[in-house]
mmCIF file of C-alpha atoms in Angstrom:
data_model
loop_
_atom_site.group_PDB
_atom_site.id
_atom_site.type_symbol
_atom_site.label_atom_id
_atom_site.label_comp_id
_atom_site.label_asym_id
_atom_site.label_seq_id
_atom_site.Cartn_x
_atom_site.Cartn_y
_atom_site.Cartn_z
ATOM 1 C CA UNK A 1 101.539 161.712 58.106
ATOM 2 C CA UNK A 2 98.572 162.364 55.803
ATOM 3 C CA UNK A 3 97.308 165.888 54.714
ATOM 4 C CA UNK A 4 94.251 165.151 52.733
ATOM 5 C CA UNK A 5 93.093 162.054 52.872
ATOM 6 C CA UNK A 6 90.377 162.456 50.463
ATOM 7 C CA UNK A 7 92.998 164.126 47.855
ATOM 8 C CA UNK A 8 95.022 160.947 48.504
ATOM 9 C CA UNK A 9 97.964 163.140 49.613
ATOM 10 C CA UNK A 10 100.624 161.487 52.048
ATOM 11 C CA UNK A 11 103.609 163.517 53.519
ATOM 12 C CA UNK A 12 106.247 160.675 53.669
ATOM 13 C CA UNK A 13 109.111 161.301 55.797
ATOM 14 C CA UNK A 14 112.540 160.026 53.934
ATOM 15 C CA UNK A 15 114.987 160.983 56.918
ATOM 16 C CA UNK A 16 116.147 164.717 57.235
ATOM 17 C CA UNK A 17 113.452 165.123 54.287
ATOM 18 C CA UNK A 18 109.203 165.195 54.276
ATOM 19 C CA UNK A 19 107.965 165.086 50.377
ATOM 20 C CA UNK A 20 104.391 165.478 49.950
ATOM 21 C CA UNK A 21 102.563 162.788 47.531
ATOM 22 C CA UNK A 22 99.590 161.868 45.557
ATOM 23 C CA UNK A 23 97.974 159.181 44.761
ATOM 24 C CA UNK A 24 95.249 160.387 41.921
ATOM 25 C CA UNK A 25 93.731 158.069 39.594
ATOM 26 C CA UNK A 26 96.315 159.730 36.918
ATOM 27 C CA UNK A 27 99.359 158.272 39.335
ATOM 28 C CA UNK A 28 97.599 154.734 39.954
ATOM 29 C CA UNK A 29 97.392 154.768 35.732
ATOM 30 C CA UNK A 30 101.542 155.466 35.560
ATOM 31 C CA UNK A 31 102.031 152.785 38.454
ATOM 32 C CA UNK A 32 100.454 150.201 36.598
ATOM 33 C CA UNK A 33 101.604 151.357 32.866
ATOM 34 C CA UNK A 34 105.308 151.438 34.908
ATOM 35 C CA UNK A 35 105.286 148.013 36.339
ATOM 36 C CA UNK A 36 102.888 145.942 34.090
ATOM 37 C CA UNK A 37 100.234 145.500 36.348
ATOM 38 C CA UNK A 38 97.388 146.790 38.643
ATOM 39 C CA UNK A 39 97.528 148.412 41.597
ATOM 40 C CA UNK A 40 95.897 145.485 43.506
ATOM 41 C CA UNK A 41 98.481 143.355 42.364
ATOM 42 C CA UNK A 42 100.797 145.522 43.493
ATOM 43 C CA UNK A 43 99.466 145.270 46.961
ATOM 44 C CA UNK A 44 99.446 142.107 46.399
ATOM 45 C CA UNK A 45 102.754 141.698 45.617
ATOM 46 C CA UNK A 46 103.723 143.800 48.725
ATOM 47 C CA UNK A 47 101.728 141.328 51.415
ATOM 48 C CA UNK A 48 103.466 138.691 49.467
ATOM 49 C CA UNK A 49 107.640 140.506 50.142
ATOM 50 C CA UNK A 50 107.734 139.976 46.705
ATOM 51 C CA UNK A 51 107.772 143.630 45.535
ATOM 52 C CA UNK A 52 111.595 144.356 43.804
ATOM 53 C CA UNK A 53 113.563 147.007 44.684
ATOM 54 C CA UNK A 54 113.242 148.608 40.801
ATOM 55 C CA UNK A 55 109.688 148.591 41.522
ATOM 56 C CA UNK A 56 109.403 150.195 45.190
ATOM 57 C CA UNK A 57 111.590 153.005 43.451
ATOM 58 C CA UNK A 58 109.602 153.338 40.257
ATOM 59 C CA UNK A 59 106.680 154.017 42.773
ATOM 60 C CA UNK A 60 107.759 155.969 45.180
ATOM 61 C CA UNK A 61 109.142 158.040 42.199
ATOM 62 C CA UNK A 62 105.428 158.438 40.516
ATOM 63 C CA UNK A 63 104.023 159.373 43.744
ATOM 64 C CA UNK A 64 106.646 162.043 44.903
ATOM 65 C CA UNK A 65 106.024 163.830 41.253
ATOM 66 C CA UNK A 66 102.788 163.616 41.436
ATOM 67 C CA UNK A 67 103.063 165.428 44.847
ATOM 68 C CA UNK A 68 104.513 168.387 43.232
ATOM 69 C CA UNK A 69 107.769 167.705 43.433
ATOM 70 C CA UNK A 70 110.639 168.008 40.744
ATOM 71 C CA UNK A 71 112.465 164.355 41.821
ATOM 72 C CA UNK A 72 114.138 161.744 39.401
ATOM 73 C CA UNK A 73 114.621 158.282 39.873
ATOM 74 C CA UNK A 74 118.402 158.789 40.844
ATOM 75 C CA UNK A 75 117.139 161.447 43.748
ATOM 76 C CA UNK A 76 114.391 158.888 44.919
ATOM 77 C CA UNK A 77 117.214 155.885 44.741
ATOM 78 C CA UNK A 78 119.127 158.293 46.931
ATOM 79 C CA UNK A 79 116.539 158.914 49.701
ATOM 80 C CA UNK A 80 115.767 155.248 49.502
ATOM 81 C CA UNK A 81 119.575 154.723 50.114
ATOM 82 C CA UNK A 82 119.332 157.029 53.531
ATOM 83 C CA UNK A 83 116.609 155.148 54.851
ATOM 84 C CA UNK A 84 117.305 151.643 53.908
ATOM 85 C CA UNK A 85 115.135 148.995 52.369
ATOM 86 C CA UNK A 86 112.589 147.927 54.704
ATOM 87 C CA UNK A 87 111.673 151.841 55.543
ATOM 88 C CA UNK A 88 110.780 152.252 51.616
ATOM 89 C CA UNK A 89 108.963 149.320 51.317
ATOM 90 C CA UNK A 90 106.928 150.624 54.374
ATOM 91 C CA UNK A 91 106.393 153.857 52.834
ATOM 92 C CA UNK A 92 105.399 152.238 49.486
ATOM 93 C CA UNK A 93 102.989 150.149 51.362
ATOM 94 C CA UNK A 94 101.525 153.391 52.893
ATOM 95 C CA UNK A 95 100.832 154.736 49.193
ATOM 96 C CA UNK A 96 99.124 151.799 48.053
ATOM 97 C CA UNK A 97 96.965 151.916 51.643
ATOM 98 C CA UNK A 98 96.228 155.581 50.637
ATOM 99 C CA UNK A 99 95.683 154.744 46.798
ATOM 100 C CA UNK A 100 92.968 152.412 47.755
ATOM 101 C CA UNK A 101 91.207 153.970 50.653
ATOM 102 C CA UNK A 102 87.346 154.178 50.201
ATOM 103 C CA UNK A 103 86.378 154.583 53.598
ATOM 104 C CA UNK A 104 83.373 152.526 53.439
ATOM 105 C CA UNK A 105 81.969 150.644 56.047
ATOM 106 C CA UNK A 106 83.090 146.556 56.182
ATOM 107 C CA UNK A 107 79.253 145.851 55.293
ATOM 108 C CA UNK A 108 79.346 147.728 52.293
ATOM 109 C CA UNK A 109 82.727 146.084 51.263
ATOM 110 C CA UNK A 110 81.114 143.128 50.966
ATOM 111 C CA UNK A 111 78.570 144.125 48.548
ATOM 112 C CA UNK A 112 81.752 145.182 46.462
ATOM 113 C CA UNK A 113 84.250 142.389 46.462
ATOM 114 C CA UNK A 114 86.974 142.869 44.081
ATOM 115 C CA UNK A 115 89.411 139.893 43.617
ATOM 116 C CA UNK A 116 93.177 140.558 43.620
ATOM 117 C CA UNK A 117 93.731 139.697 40.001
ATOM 118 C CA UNK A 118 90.917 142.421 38.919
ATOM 119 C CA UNK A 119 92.008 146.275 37.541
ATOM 120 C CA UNK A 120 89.778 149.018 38.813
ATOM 121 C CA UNK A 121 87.241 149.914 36.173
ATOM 122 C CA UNK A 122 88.839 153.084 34.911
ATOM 123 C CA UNK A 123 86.660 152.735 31.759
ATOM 124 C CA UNK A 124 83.125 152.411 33.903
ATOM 125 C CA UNK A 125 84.300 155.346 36.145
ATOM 126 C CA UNK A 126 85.314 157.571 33.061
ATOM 127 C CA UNK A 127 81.819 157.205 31.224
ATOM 128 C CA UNK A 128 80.143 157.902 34.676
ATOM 129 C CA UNK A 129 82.364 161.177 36.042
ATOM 130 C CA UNK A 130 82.487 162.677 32.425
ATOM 131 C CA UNK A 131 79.393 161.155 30.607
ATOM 132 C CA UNK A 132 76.795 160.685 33.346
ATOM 133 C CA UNK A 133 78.104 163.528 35.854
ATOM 134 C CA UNK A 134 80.027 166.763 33.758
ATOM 135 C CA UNK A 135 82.972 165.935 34.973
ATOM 136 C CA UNK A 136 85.599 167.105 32.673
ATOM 137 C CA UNK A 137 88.345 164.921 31.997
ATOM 138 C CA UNK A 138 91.572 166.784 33.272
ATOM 139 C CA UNK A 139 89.741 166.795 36.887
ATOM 140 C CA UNK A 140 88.448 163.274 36.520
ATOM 141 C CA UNK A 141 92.719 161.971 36.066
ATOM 142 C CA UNK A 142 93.215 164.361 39.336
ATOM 143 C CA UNK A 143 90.684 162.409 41.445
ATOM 144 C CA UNK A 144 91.423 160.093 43.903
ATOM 145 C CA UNK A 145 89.932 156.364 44.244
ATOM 146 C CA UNK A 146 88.648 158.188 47.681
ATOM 147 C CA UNK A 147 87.113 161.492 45.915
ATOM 148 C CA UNK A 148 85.734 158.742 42.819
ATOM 149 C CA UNK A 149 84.200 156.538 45.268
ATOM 150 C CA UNK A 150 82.469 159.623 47.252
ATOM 151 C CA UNK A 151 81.447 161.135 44.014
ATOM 152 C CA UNK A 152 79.609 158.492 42.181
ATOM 153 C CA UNK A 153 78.207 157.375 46.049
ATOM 154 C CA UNK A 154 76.756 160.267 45.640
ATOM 155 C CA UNK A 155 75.354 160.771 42.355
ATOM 156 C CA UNK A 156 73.647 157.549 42.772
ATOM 157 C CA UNK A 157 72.288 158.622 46.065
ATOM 158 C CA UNK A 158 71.033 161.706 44.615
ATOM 159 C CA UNK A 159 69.490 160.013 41.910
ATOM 160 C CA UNK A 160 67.074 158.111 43.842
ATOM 161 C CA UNK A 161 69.387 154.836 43.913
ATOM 162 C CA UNK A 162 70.550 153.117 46.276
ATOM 163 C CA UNK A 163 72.872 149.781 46.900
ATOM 164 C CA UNK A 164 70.864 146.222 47.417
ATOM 165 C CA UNK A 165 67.204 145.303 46.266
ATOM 166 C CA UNK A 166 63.633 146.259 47.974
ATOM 167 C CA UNK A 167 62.803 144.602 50.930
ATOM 168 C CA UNK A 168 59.488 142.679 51.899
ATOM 169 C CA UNK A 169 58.880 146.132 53.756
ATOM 170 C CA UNK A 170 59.302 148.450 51.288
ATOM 171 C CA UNK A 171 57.269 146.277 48.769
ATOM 172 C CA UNK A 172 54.587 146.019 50.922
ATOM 173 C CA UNK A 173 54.742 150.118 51.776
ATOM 174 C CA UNK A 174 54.500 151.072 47.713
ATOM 175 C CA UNK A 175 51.576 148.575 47.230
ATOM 176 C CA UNK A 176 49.661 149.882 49.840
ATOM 177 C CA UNK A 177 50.485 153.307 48.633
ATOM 178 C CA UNK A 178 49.647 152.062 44.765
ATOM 179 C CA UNK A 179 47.138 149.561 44.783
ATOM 180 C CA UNK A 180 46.120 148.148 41.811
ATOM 181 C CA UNK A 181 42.040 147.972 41.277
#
């Protein structure tokens, strides 16, 4: 069951126990720093059955904290114990889902193709949110992909831009507006 959606929030239901969890930009960072590689790789990895046990735990750990909860690895290997393997590597799967939603339209994936060997451009999106748009830091880490995505979407569209090049049409439209003599 998901809560908020755009705060990449996910109640994930371990048995007799619900934990709420998040997946900011701040969690993705500790996912990859954890297990030595990015988060599409990781879903990668998880299409693939080739995700360990060590690292559906070291997850599912991340993601509970980040949730607000006060869990260690030993009470996460313990709920993982209740509900068996292939239930935690379902809920892990649901995290990554949730870490990477964007809600954009399949025609405006395609404009934005990311191959599964690429990171996310933390870098770009910091100098944007904080540089570009005031953003201060300690709410930038708290974002996630979702609420990043919508932001800069937004700035952009704000500022007069917009994704693809003039058509034919609109060329045509600002010359007759402008003319040159």
């Amino acid at each position: 069951m998901s809560i908020n959606p755009i705060k990449a929030e996910k109640i994930l239901n371990f048995g007799d126990k619900d934990l709420k969890c998040r997946m900011s930009l701040d969690t993705i960072i500790r996912i990859e720093e954890a297990l030595g590689y990015s988060i599409l790789k990781i879903g990668q990895k998880l299409t693939g059955a080739d995700l360990t046990m060590s690292e559906v735990i070291a997850i599912l750990t991340l993601a509970i904290r980040a949730g607000g909860n006060d869990t260690k690895e030993n009470d996460v290997k313990e709920l993982v114990a209740k509900i068996g393997l292939i239930e935690a590597i379902k809920l892990c799967g649901e995290l990554i889902t949730v870490a990477l939603q964007t809600n954009e339209e399949p025609s405006e994936k395609k404009n934005n193709i990311v191959k599964d060997d690429d990171k996310l451009p933390y870098d770009r999106w910091l100098e944007v949110l904080t540089g570009m748009m005031h953003i201060p830091c300690n709410e930038v880490w708290d974002m996630s992909v979702y609420e990043i995505t919508l932001a800069i979407n937004g700035f952009k569209e704000y500022n007069g831009s917009k994704s693809g090049s003039m058509d034919k049409d609109e060329l045509d439209k600002l010359m007759e507006m402008y003319p040159d003599y």
